mmCIF file of C-alpha atoms and ligand atoms in Angstrom:
data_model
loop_
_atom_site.group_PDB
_atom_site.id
_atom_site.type_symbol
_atom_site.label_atom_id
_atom_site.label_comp_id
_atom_site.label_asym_id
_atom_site.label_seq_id
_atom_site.Cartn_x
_atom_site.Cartn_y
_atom_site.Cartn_z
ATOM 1 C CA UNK A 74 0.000 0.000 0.000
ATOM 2 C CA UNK A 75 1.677 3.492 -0.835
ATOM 3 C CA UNK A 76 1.696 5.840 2.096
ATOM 4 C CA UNK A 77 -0.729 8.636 0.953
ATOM 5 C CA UNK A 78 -3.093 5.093 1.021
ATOM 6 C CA UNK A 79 -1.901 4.259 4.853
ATOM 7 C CA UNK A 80 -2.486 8.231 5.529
ATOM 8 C CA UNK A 81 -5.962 8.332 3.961
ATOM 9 C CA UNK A 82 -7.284 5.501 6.122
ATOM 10 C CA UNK A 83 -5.088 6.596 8.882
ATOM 11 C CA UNK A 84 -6.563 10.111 9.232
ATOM 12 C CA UNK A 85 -9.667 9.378 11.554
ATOM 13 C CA UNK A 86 -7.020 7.744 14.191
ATOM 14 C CA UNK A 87 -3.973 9.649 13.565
ATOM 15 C CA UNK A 88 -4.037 12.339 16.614
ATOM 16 C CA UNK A 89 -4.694 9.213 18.678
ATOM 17 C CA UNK A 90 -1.639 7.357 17.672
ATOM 18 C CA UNK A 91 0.717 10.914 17.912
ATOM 19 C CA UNK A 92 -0.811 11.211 21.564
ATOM 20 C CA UNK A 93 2.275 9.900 23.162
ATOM 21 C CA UNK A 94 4.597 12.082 21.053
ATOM 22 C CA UNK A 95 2.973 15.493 21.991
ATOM 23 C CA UNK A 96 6.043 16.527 24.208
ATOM 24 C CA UNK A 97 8.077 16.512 21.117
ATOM 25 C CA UNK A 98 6.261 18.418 19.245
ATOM 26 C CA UNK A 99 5.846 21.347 21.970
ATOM 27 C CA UNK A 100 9.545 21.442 21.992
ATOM 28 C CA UNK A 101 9.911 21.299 18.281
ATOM 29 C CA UNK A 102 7.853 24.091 18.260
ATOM 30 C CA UNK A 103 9.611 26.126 21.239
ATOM 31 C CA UNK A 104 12.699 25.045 19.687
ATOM 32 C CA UNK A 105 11.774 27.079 16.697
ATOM 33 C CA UNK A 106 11.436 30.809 18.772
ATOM 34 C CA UNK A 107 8.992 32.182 16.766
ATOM 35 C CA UNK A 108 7.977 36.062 17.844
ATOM 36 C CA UNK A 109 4.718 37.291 17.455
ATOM 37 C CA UNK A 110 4.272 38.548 13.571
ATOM 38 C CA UNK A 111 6.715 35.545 12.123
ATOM 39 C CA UNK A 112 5.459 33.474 9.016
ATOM 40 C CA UNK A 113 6.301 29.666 9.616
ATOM 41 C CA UNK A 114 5.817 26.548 7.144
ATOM 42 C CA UNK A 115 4.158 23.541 8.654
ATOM 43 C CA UNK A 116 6.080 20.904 6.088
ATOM 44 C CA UNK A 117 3.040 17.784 5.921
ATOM 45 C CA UNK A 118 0.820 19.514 8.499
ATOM 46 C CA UNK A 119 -0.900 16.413 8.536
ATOM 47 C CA UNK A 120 -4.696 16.902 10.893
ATOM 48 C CA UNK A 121 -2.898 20.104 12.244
ATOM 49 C CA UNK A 122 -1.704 18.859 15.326
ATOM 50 C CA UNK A 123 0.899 21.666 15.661
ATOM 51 C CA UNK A 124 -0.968 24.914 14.240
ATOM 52 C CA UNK A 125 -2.332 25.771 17.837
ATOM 53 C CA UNK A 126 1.197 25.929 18.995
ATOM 54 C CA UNK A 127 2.640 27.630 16.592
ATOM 55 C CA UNK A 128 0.108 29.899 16.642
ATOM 56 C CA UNK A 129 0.297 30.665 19.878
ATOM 57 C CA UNK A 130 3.716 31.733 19.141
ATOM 58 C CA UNK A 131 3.633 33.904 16.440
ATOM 59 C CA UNK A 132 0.003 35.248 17.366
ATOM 60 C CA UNK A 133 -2.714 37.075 15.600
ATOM 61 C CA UNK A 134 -0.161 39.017 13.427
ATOM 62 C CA UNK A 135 1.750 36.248 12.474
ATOM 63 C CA UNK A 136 0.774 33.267 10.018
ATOM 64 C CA UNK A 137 1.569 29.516 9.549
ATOM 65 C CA UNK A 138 1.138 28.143 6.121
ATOM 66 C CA UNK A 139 0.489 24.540 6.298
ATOM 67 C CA UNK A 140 1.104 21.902 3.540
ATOM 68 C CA UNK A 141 -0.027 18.288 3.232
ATOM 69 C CA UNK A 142 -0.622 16.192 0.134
ATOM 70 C CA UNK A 143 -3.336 13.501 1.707
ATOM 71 C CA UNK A 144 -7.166 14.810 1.105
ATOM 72 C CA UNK A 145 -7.836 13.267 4.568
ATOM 73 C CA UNK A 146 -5.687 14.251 6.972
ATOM 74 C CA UNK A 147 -5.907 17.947 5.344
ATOM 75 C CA UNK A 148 -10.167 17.642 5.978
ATOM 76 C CA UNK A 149 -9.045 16.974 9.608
ATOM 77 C CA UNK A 150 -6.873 20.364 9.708
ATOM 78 C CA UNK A 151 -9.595 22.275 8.046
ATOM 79 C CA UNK A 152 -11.996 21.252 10.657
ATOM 80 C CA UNK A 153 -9.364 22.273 13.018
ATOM 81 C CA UNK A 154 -8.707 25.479 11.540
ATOM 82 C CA UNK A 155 -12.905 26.004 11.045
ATOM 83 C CA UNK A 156 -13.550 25.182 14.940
ATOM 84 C CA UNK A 157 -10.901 27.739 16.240
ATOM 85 C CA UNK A 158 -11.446 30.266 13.834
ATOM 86 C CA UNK A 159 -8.100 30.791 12.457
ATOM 87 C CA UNK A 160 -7.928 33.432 10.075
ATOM 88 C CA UNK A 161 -3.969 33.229 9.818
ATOM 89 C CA UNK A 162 -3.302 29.936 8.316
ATOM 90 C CA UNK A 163 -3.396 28.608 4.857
ATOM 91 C CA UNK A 164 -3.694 25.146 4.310
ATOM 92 C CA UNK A 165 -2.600 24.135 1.259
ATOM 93 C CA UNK A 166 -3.154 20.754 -0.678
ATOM 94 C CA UNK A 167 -0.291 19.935 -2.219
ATOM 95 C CA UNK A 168 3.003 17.733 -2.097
ATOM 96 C CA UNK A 169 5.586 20.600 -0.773
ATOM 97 C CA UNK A 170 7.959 20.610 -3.916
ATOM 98 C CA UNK A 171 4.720 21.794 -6.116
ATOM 99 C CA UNK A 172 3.445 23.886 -3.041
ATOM 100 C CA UNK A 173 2.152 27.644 -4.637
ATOM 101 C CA UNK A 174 4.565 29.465 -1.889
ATOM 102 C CA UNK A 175 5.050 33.304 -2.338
ATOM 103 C CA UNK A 176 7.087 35.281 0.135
ATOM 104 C CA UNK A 177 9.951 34.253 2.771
ATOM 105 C CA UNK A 178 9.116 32.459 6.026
ATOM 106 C CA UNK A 179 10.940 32.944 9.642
ATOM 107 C CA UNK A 180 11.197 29.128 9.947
ATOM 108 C CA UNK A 181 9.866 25.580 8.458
ATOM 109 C CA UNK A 182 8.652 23.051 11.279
ATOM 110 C CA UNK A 183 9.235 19.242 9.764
ATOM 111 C CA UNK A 184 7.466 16.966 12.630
ATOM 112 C CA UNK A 185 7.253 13.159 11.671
ATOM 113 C CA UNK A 186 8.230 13.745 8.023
ATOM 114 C CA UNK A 187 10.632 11.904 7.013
ATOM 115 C CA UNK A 188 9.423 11.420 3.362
ATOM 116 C CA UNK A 189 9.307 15.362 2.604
ATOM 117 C CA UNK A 190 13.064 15.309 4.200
ATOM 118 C CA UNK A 191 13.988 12.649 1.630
ATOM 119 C CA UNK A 192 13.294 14.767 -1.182
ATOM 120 C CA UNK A 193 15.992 17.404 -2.506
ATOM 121 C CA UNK A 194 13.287 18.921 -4.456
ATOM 122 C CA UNK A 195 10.769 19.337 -1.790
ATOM 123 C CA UNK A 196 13.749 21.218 0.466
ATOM 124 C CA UNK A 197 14.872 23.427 -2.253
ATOM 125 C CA UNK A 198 11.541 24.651 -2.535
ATOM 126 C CA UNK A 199 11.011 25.037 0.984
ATOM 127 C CA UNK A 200 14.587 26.867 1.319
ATOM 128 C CA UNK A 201 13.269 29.298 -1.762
ATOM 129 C CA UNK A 202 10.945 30.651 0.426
ATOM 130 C CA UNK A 203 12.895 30.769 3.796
ATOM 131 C CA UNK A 204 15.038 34.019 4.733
ATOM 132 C CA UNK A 205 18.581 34.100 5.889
ATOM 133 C CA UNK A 206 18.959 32.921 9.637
ATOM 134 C CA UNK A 207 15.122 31.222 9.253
ATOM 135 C CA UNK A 208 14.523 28.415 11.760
ATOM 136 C CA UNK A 209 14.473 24.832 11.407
ATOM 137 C CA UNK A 210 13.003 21.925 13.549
ATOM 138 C CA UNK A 211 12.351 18.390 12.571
ATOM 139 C CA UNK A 212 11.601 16.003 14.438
ATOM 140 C CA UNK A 213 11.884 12.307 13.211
ATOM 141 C CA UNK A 214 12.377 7.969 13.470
ATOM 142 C CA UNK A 215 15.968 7.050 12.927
ATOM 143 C CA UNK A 216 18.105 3.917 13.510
ATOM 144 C CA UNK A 217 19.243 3.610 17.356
ATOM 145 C CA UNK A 218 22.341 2.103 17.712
ATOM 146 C CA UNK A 219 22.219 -1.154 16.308
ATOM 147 C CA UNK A 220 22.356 -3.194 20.243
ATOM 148 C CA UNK A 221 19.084 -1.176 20.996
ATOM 149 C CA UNK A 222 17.365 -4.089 19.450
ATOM 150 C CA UNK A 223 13.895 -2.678 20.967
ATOM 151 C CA UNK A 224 14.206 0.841 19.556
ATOM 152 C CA UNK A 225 14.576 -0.367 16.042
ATOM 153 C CA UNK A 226 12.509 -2.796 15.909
ATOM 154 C CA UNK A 227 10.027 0.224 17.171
ATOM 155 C CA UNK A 228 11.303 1.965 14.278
ATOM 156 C CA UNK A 229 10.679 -0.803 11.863
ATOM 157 C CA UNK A 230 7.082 -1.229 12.775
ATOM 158 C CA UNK A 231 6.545 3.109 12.846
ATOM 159 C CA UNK A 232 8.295 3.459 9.373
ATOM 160 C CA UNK A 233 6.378 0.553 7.685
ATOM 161 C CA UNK A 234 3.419 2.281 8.258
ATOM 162 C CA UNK A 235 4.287 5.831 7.683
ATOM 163 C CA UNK A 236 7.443 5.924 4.709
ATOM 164 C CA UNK A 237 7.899 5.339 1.202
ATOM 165 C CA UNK A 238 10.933 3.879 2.086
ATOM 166 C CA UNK A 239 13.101 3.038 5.029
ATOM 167 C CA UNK A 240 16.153 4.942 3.094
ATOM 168 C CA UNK A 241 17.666 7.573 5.211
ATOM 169 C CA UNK A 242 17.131 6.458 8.471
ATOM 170 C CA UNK A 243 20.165 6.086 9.460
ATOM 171 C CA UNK A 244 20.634 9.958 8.788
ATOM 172 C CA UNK A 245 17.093 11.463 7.738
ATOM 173 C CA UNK A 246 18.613 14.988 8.953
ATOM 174 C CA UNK A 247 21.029 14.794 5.624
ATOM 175 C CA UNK A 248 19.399 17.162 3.242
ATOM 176 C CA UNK A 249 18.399 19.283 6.300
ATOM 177 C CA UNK A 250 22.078 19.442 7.254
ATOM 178 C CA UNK A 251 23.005 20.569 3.368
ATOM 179 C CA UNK A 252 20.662 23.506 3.580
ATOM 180 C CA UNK A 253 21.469 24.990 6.770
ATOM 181 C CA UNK A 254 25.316 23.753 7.192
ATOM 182 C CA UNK A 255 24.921 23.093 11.216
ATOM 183 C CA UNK A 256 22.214 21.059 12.934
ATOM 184 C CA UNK A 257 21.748 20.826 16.794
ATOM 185 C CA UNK A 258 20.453 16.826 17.401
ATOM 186 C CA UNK A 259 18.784 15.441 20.222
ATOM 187 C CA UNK A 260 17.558 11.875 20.410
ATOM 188 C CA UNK A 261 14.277 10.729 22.136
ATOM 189 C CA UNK A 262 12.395 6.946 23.244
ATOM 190 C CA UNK A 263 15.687 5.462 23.817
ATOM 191 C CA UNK A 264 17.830 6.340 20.735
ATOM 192 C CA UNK A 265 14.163 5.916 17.996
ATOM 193 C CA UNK A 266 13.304 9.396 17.811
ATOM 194 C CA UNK A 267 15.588 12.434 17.091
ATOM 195 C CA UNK A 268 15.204 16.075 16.775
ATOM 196 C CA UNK A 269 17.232 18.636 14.741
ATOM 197 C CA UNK A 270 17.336 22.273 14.971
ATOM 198 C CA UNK A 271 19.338 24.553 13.113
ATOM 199 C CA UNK A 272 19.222 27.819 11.198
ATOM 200 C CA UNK A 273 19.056 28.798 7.386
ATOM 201 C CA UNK A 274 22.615 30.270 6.875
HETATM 202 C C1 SAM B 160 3.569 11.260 10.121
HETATM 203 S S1 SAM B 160 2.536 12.478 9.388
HETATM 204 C C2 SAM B 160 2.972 13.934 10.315
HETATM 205 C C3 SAM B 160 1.876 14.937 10.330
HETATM 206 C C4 SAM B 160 2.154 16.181 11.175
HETATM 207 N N1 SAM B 160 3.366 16.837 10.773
HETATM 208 C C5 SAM B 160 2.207 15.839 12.623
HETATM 209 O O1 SAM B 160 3.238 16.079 13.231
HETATM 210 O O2 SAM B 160 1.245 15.361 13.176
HETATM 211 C C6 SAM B 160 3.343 12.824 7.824
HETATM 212 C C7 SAM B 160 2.463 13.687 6.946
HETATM 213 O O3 SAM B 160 3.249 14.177 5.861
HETATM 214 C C8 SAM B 160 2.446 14.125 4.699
HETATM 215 N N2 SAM B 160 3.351 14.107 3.529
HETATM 216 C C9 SAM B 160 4.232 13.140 3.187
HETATM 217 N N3 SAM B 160 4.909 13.493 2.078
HETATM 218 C C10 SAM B 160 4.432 14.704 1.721
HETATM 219 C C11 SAM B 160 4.736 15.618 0.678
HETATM 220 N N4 SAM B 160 5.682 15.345 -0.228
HETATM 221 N N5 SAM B 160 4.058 16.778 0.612
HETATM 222 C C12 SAM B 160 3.100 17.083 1.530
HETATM 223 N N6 SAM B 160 2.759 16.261 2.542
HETATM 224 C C13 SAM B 160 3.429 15.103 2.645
HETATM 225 C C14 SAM B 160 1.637 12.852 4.866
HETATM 226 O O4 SAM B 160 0.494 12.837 4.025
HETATM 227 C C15 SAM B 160 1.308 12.920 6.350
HETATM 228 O O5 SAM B 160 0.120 13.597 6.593
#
């Protein structure tokens, strides 16, 4: 089954299954240190799970443009977007390296993406439309070490259900790492999670 097919049935379960990860995703987004008036890119916003925060950061004056390519999950983040009221975010359907992006963005938030990371095309774009010093956060599987026989096969199960392919895992930060030139990496759930942070040069 291709992934935008596990994402389309996934959708009506999806904020269920992120439940446990929430902490990483509130310091993904503090990570990022938006001000109020900032424009940040939610890279495969998925059901939105991360708009409130970031839109807590960067507040009323500020906006978060969020892109994800599965019908689905999107109709979750509308709803999301509908029942708050939002008025500053745009969610946009489309895979990220055909995203209609105009403007420069403060910072790009990549949470659980590890597809979109895989594809040079995808960050160019997304690096097209960041300014100099922008902020970066993703926040992703990767191999543990290879005795933390638990933690991978954790990752095994997670990225059979959620990748394209299991390519780049040992280093899904790589094309990250070519934009920006330094990364910052933390790792999470006992060497299976990691987060990067890092600036646009
Ligand atoms: C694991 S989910 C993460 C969703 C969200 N970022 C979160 O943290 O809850 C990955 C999402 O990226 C989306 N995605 C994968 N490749 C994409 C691409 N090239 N362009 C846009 N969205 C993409 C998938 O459809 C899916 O909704």
């Amino acid at each position: 089954m291709s992934t935008l097919a596990q994402y389309r049935r996934r959708a009506p379960f999806y904020d269920l299954e992120l439940a446990p990860f929430e902490p990483l995703r509130r310091s993904a987004i503090a990570s990022l240190e938006l001000r109020p008036g900032q424009r940040v890119l939610d890279l495969g916003c998925g059901t939105g799970l991360s708009l409130a925060g970031l839109l807590q950061q960067v507040g009323p004056r500020g906006h978060v443009i969020a892109i994800e390519q599965c019908p689905e999950m999107l109709e979750r983040a509308r709803q999301r977007v509908a029942a708050h009221g939002w008025r500053n975010v745009s969610l946009l359907a489309a895979g990220v390296a055909e995203a209609p992006l105009s403007g420069r963005c403060d910072a790009a938030l990549f949470h659980f993406t590890h597809d979109i990371l895989q594809q040079p095309q995808a960050l160019q774009h997304v690096a097209a439309h960041l300014k100099p010093g922008a902020a970066l956060a993703a926040t992703g599987l990767v191999w543990a070490p290879p005795w933390a026989v638990l933690s991978n096969l954790f990752v095994l199960g997670a990225a059979l259900h959620s990748m394209a392919s299991l390519a780049g895992l040992d280093r899904p930060w790589a094309g990250l790492l070519e934009l920006s030139g330094e990364l910052d990496l933390r790792y999470h759930c006992l060497g299976a999670v990691y987060q990067a942070t890092g600036r646009m040069p």
